[in-house]
mmCIF file of C-alpha atoms in Angstrom:
data_model
loop_
_atom_site.group_PDB
_atom_site.id
_atom_site.type_symbol
_atom_site.label_atom_id
_atom_site.label_comp_id
_atom_site.label_asym_id
_atom_site.label_seq_id
_atom_site.Cartn_x
_atom_site.Cartn_y
_atom_site.Cartn_z
ATOM 1 C CA GLN A 17 -44.145 112.046 -68.770
ATOM 2 C CA SER A 18 -41.293 114.538 -68.770
ATOM 3 C CA VAL A 19 -42.380 118.179 -70.059
ATOM 4 C CA LEU A 20 -39.734 118.048 -72.901
ATOM 5 C CA THR A 21 -39.044 115.269 -74.778
ATOM 6 C CA GLN A 22 -36.047 112.857 -75.445
ATOM 7 C CA ALA A 23 -35.404 109.524 -76.641
ATOM 8 C CA PRO A 24 -34.656 107.405 -74.064
ATOM 9 C CA SER A 25 -31.266 105.853 -75.633
ATOM 10 C CA VAL A 26 -28.435 106.782 -78.124
ATOM 11 C CA SER A 27 -25.522 104.949 -78.757
ATOM 12 C CA GLY A 28 -22.351 104.973 -81.273
ATOM 13 C CA ALA A 29 -19.357 103.425 -81.660
ATOM 14 C CA PRO A 30 -15.811 105.396 -80.492
ATOM 15 C CA GLY A 31 -14.686 108.182 -82.404
ATOM 16 C CA GLN A 32 -18.418 108.956 -83.936
ATOM 17 C CA ARG A 33 -20.535 111.949 -83.604
ATOM 18 C CA VAL A 34 -23.492 111.280 -81.808
ATOM 19 C CA THR A 35 -26.152 113.672 -81.251
ATOM 20 C CA ILE A 36 -29.388 114.075 -78.576
ATOM 21 C CA SER A 37 -32.356 115.907 -79.257
ATOM 22 C CA CYS A 38 -34.869 117.774 -77.018
ATOM 23 C CA THR A 39 -38.742 118.746 -77.895
ATOM 24 C CA GLY A 40 -40.147 121.534 -75.902
ATOM 25 C CA SER A 41 -43.141 123.590 -76.729
ATOM 26 C CA SER A 42 -44.167 127.178 -77.342
ATOM 27 C CA SER A 43 -44.419 127.586 -73.144
ATOM 28 C CA ASN A 44 -40.742 126.521 -73.235
ATOM 29 C CA ILE A 45 -38.181 126.383 -75.857
ATOM 30 C CA GLY A 46 -40.740 127.743 -78.115
ATOM 31 C CA ALA A 47 -41.293 130.566 -75.727
ATOM 32 C CA GLY A 48 -37.738 131.789 -76.508
ATOM 33 C CA SER A 49 -36.186 130.243 -73.005
ATOM 34 C CA ASP A 50 -32.792 128.957 -73.209
ATOM 35 C CA VAL A 51 -31.778 125.278 -72.877
ATOM 36 C CA HIS A 52 -28.895 123.699 -71.003
ATOM 37 C CA TRP A 53 -27.562 120.640 -70.454
ATOM 38 C CA TYR A 54 -26.051 118.176 -67.685
ATOM 39 C CA GLN A 55 -24.507 115.376 -67.855
ATOM 40 C CA GLN A 56 -24.689 112.152 -65.204
ATOM 41 C CA LEU A 57 -22.024 109.901 -64.853
ATOM 42 C CA PRO A 58 -22.922 106.465 -63.433
ATOM 43 C CA GLY A 59 -23.628 106.761 -59.717
ATOM 44 C CA THR A 60 -22.918 110.649 -59.626
ATOM 45 C CA ALA A 61 -24.935 114.055 -59.329
ATOM 46 C CA PRO A 62 -25.823 115.900 -62.597
ATOM 47 C CA LYS A 63 -23.007 118.124 -64.425
ATOM 48 C CA LEU A 64 -23.665 121.378 -66.189
ATOM 49 C CA LEU A 65 -22.588 120.738 -69.496
ATOM 50 C CA ILE A 66 -23.707 123.397 -71.921
ATOM 51 C CA HIS A 67 -25.986 126.420 -70.845
ATOM 52 C CA GLY A 68 -27.217 129.342 -72.917
ATOM 53 C CA ASN A 69 -27.992 127.250 -75.382
ATOM 54 C CA THR A 70 -24.599 126.768 -76.801
ATOM 55 C CA ASN A 71 -22.275 128.164 -74.093
ATOM 56 C CA ARG A 72 -19.741 125.247 -72.524
ATOM 57 C CA PRO A 73 -18.647 126.056 -68.767
ATOM 58 C CA SER A 74 -14.748 125.976 -68.313
ATOM 59 C CA GLY A 75 -13.152 122.734 -68.206
ATOM 60 C CA VAL A 76 -15.743 120.882 -70.969
ATOM 61 C CA PRO A 77 -14.208 119.254 -73.823
ATOM 62 C CA ASP A 78 -15.098 121.496 -77.164
ATOM 63 C CA ARG A 79 -16.007 117.606 -78.424
ATOM 64 C CA PHE A 80 -19.346 118.931 -76.767
ATOM 65 C CA SER A 81 -21.621 121.723 -78.268
ATOM 66 C CA GLY A 82 -25.376 122.321 -78.589
ATOM 67 C CA SER A 83 -27.668 124.115 -80.724
ATOM 68 C CA LYS A 84 -31.155 125.358 -80.757
ATOM 69 C CA SER A 85 -34.027 125.984 -82.959
ATOM 70 C CA GLY A 86 -37.614 126.575 -82.637
ATOM 71 C CA ALA A 87 -38.972 124.659 -79.810
ATOM 72 C CA SER A 88 -36.279 122.162 -80.108
ATOM 73 C CA ALA A 89 -32.387 121.942 -78.966
ATOM 74 C CA SER A 90 -29.980 119.391 -79.503
ATOM 75 C CA LEU A 91 -26.743 118.335 -77.964
ATOM 76 C CA ALA A 92 -23.725 116.938 -80.677
ATOM 77 C CA ILE A 93 -20.844 114.789 -79.085
ATOM 78 C CA THR A 94 -18.158 114.612 -81.747
ATOM 79 C CA GLY A 95 -15.218 111.397 -80.914
ATOM 80 C CA LEU A 96 -17.125 109.910 -79.217
ATOM 81 C CA GLN A 97 -14.741 107.917 -76.065
ATOM 82 C CA ALA A 98 -15.797 105.242 -73.599
ATOM 83 C CA GLU A 99 -15.812 107.600 -70.418
ATOM 84 C CA ASP A 100 -18.925 109.658 -72.371
ATOM 85 C CA GLU A 101 -21.040 106.851 -71.833
ATOM 86 C CA ALA A 102 -23.684 108.879 -69.163
ATOM 87 C CA ASP A 103 -27.248 109.813 -69.020
ATOM 88 C CA TYR A 104 -28.072 113.211 -70.760
ATOM 89 C CA TYR A 105 -30.625 115.518 -69.635
ATOM 90 C CA CYS A 106 -32.035 118.947 -71.033
ATOM 91 C CA GLN A 107 -33.757 121.634 -68.901
ATOM 92 C CA SER A 108 -35.268 124.904 -69.693
ATOM 93 C CA TYR A 109 -37.802 126.915 -67.644
ATOM 94 C CA ASP A 110 -41.424 127.138 -68.640
ATOM 95 C CA ILE A 111 -43.255 129.777 -68.430
ATOM 96 C CA SER A 112 -46.795 128.550 -67.917
ATOM 97 C CA LEU A 113 -45.270 126.275 -64.627
ATOM 98 C CA GLY A 114 -43.283 128.594 -63.072
ATOM 99 C CA GLY A 115 -40.116 126.864 -62.930
ATOM 100 C CA ALA A 116 -37.428 124.437 -64.209
ATOM 101 C CA VAL A 117 -38.440 121.944 -66.836
ATOM 102 C CA PHE A 118 -36.289 118.348 -67.776
ATOM 103 C CA GLY A 119 -36.254 116.180 -70.285
ATOM 104 C CA GLY A 120 -36.443 112.637 -69.095
ATOM 105 C CA GLY A 121 -33.181 112.090 -69.971
ATOM 106 C CA THR A 122 -30.877 109.788 -73.125
ATOM 107 C CA LYS A 123 -28.573 107.136 -71.998
ATOM 108 C CA LEU A 124 -25.801 107.321 -73.640
ATOM 109 C CA THR A 125 -24.032 104.040 -74.771
ATOM 110 C CA VAL A 126 -20.497 103.668 -76.149
ATOM 111 C CA LEU A 127 -20.154 100.835 -78.563
ATOM 112 C CA GLU B 68 -14.117 125.867 -55.128
ATOM 113 C CA VAL B 69 -17.670 125.628 -54.404
ATOM 114 C CA GLN B 70 -19.167 122.832 -52.599
ATOM 115 C CA LEU B 71 -22.547 121.690 -51.310
ATOM 116 C CA LEU B 72 -23.038 119.140 -49.119
ATOM 117 C CA GLU B 73 -26.763 117.432 -48.439
ATOM 118 C CA SER B 74 -27.737 115.630 -45.030
ATOM 119 C CA GLY B 75 -30.596 115.023 -42.970
ATOM 120 C CA GLY B 76 -32.159 111.916 -45.782
ATOM 121 C CA GLY B 77 -33.255 109.153 -44.133
ATOM 122 C CA LEU B 78 -36.172 106.182 -44.272
ATOM 123 C CA VAL B 79 -39.524 107.741 -43.099
ATOM 124 C CA GLN B 80 -42.824 106.096 -43.137
ATOM 125 C CA PRO B 81 -45.751 107.413 -45.588
ATOM 126 C CA GLY B 82 -47.628 111.104 -43.674
ATOM 127 C CA GLY B 83 -44.175 111.501 -42.191
ATOM 128 C CA SER B 84 -41.890 114.477 -42.127
ATOM 129 C CA LEU B 85 -38.075 115.513 -42.838
ATOM 130 C CA ARG B 86 -36.294 118.190 -43.365
ATOM 131 C CA LEU B 87 -33.149 117.803 -45.064
ATOM 132 C CA ALA B 88 -30.260 120.588 -45.280
ATOM 133 C CA CYS B 89 -27.661 121.339 -47.887
ATOM 134 C CA ALA B 90 -24.419 123.523 -45.934
ATOM 135 C CA ALA B 91 -23.245 125.923 -49.062
ATOM 136 C CA SER B 92 -18.970 126.772 -49.287
ATOM 137 C CA GLY B 93 -17.200 128.936 -51.558
ATOM 138 C CA PHE B 94 -19.206 131.359 -53.158
ATOM 139 C CA THR B 95 -21.036 133.709 -51.695
ATOM 140 C CA PHE B 96 -24.377 132.321 -50.578
ATOM 141 C CA SER B 97 -26.838 135.825 -50.658
ATOM 142 C CA THR B 98 -26.374 136.460 -53.923
ATOM 143 C CA TYR B 99 -27.368 133.157 -55.524
ATOM 144 C CA ALA B 100 -30.828 131.139 -55.726
ATOM 145 C CA MET B 101 -30.664 127.570 -54.807
ATOM 146 C CA THR B 102 -32.735 124.901 -55.791
ATOM 147 C CA TRP B 103 -33.454 121.718 -54.827
ATOM 148 C CA VAL B 104 -33.557 118.573 -57.704
ATOM 149 C CA ARG B 105 -34.803 115.320 -57.453
ATOM 150 C CA GLN B 106 -34.317 112.480 -58.711
ATOM 151 C CA ALA B 107 -36.620 109.199 -58.192
ATOM 152 C CA PRO B 108 -34.736 105.863 -58.508
ATOM 153 C CA GLY B 109 -34.235 104.997 -62.240
ATOM 154 C CA LYS B 110 -36.131 107.500 -62.974
ATOM 155 C CA GLY B 111 -35.203 111.466 -64.490
ATOM 156 C CA LEU B 112 -34.400 114.709 -63.247
ATOM 157 C CA GLU B 113 -37.644 116.580 -61.732
ATOM 158 C CA TRP B 114 -37.573 120.641 -60.874
ATOM 159 C CA VAL B 115 -38.973 120.581 -56.829
ATOM 160 C CA SER B 116 -38.437 124.381 -55.537
ATOM 161 C CA THR B 117 -36.379 127.169 -55.826
ATOM 162 C CA ILE B 118 -35.785 130.098 -53.346
ATOM 163 C CA GLY B 119 -33.857 133.418 -54.421
ATOM 164 C CA GLY B 120 -31.120 134.603 -52.856
ATOM 165 C CA SER B 121 -32.632 137.257 -49.571
ATOM 166 C CA GLY B 122 -35.197 134.258 -49.305
ATOM 167 C CA ALA B 123 -38.229 136.370 -50.051
ATOM 168 C CA ASP B 124 -39.413 134.751 -52.902
ATOM 169 C CA SER B 125 -39.904 130.977 -53.029
ATOM 170 C CA TYR B 126 -41.815 128.329 -56.011
ATOM 171 C CA TYR B 127 -42.571 125.032 -56.192
ATOM 172 C CA ALA B 128 -43.644 122.847 -58.754
ATOM 173 C CA ASP B 129 -47.703 121.645 -58.147
ATOM 174 C CA SER B 130 -46.712 118.318 -57.342
ATOM 175 C CA VAL B 131 -44.914 119.324 -54.020
ATOM 176 C CA LYS B 132 -47.208 122.453 -53.705
ATOM 177 C CA GLY B 133 -48.569 122.990 -50.076
ATOM 178 C CA ARG B 134 -46.275 119.954 -48.560
ATOM 179 C CA PHE B 135 -42.718 121.171 -49.023
ATOM 180 C CA THR B 136 -41.402 124.363 -47.693
ATOM 181 C CA ILE B 137 -38.010 125.743 -48.974
ATOM 182 C CA SER B 138 -36.168 128.404 -46.634
ATOM 183 C CA ARG B 139 -32.375 129.423 -46.358
ATOM 184 C CA ASP B 140 -30.473 131.004 -43.694
ATOM 185 C CA ASN B 141 -27.451 133.087 -45.105
ATOM 186 C CA SER B 142 -26.083 133.804 -42.113
ATOM 187 C CA LYS B 143 -25.658 129.725 -42.230
ATOM 188 C CA ASN B 144 -24.619 129.639 -45.600
ATOM 189 C CA THR B 145 -27.429 127.007 -45.259
ATOM 190 C CA LEU B 146 -30.460 126.143 -47.215
ATOM 191 C CA TYR B 147 -33.414 124.014 -46.094
ATOM 192 C CA LEU B 148 -36.264 121.518 -47.568
ATOM 193 C CA GLN B 149 -38.789 121.078 -45.330
ATOM 194 C CA MET B 150 -40.950 117.554 -46.442
ATOM 195 C CA TYR B 151 -43.929 116.991 -44.680
ATOM 196 C CA SER B 152 -46.834 114.760 -45.845
ATOM 197 C CA LEU B 153 -44.502 112.143 -47.733
ATOM 198 C CA GLY B 154 -45.908 109.524 -50.174
ATOM 199 C CA VAL B 155 -43.694 106.778 -51.704
ATOM 200 C CA GLY B 156 -44.221 108.946 -55.114
ATOM 201 C CA ASP B 157 -41.442 111.259 -52.674
ATOM 202 C CA THR B 158 -38.733 108.697 -53.020
ATOM 203 C CA ALA B 159 -36.137 109.949 -54.522
ATOM 204 C CA THR B 160 -32.518 111.692 -54.311
ATOM 205 C CA TYR B 161 -32.614 115.082 -53.594
ATOM 206 C CA TYR B 162 -29.951 117.314 -54.796
ATOM 207 C CA CYS B 163 -29.063 121.071 -54.052
ATOM 208 C CA ALA B 164 -28.055 123.055 -56.795
ATOM 209 C CA LYS B 165 -26.621 126.539 -56.918
ATOM 210 C CA ARG B 166 -28.980 128.349 -59.480
ATOM 211 C CA PHE B 167 -27.117 130.747 -62.006
ATOM 212 C CA PHE B 168 -29.780 132.637 -64.270
ATOM 213 C CA TYR B 169 -31.874 130.052 -64.980
ATOM 214 C CA PHE B 170 -29.362 127.202 -65.305
ATOM 215 C CA PHE B 171 -27.633 124.967 -62.304
ATOM 216 C CA ASP B 172 -23.892 125.400 -62.621
ATOM 217 C CA GLU B 173 -22.910 123.536 -59.356
ATOM 218 C CA TRP B 174 -24.714 120.419 -57.907
ATOM 219 C CA GLY B 175 -24.169 118.734 -54.437
ATOM 220 C CA GLN B 176 -24.025 114.984 -53.717
ATOM 221 C CA GLY B 177 -27.458 113.937 -53.251
ATOM 222 C CA THR B 178 -29.041 112.844 -49.821
ATOM 223 C CA PRO B 179 -31.587 109.717 -50.309
ATOM 224 C CA VAL B 180 -35.419 109.674 -49.201
ATOM 225 C CA THR B 181 -37.163 107.245 -48.703
ATOM 226 C CA VAL B 182 -40.691 106.403 -48.085
ATOM 227 C CA SER B 183 -41.673 102.857 -47.384
ATOM 228 C CA PRO B 184 -44.020 101.605 -44.686
#
């Protein structure tokens, strides 16, 4: 049971837009902790995709965007491409636990 | 270019011990907190432990507290995770990651740990 809640899977056709949600609580996202997103391609290590709720590291396409509201956050991917098929994880900091917390991950399938 | 290279994983019996290492290069190692994150087969990511840049401060997930010890040797640009009293629930790929503020901007390729009789 992950501290942050994500839907197990989402799918979309090439060119479409999908969103992945991440729900926390008053001890993490709701307490004001930033949300960060990681992309994990099959068989590889996670890669930072979005940090500080909305910021893309250099090299990440602007098709990826993040938002946060209250105790929840979302990752949006527009213009879906086959190479976007991966697992996506949200992460924040939990004040009560005193450490990083992750969502359970959402598997994106490009139809 | 930042590189993080984990080593030390392998097969260990329940109750056994193992020490993981992560060799870092491409950045000023002592300036950054470092973290271990693990991923059980087919499961999600789990934060394990974080150590501050100087090594003076360390933090652990409840699941490993008292059994795992994180440390670093800034003269060797190397991060360690000493694991004791390993159980089957500790079977996972262990990643080291560089922490920037409260997120992880660089990750190693991971080292697998299997706890099995």
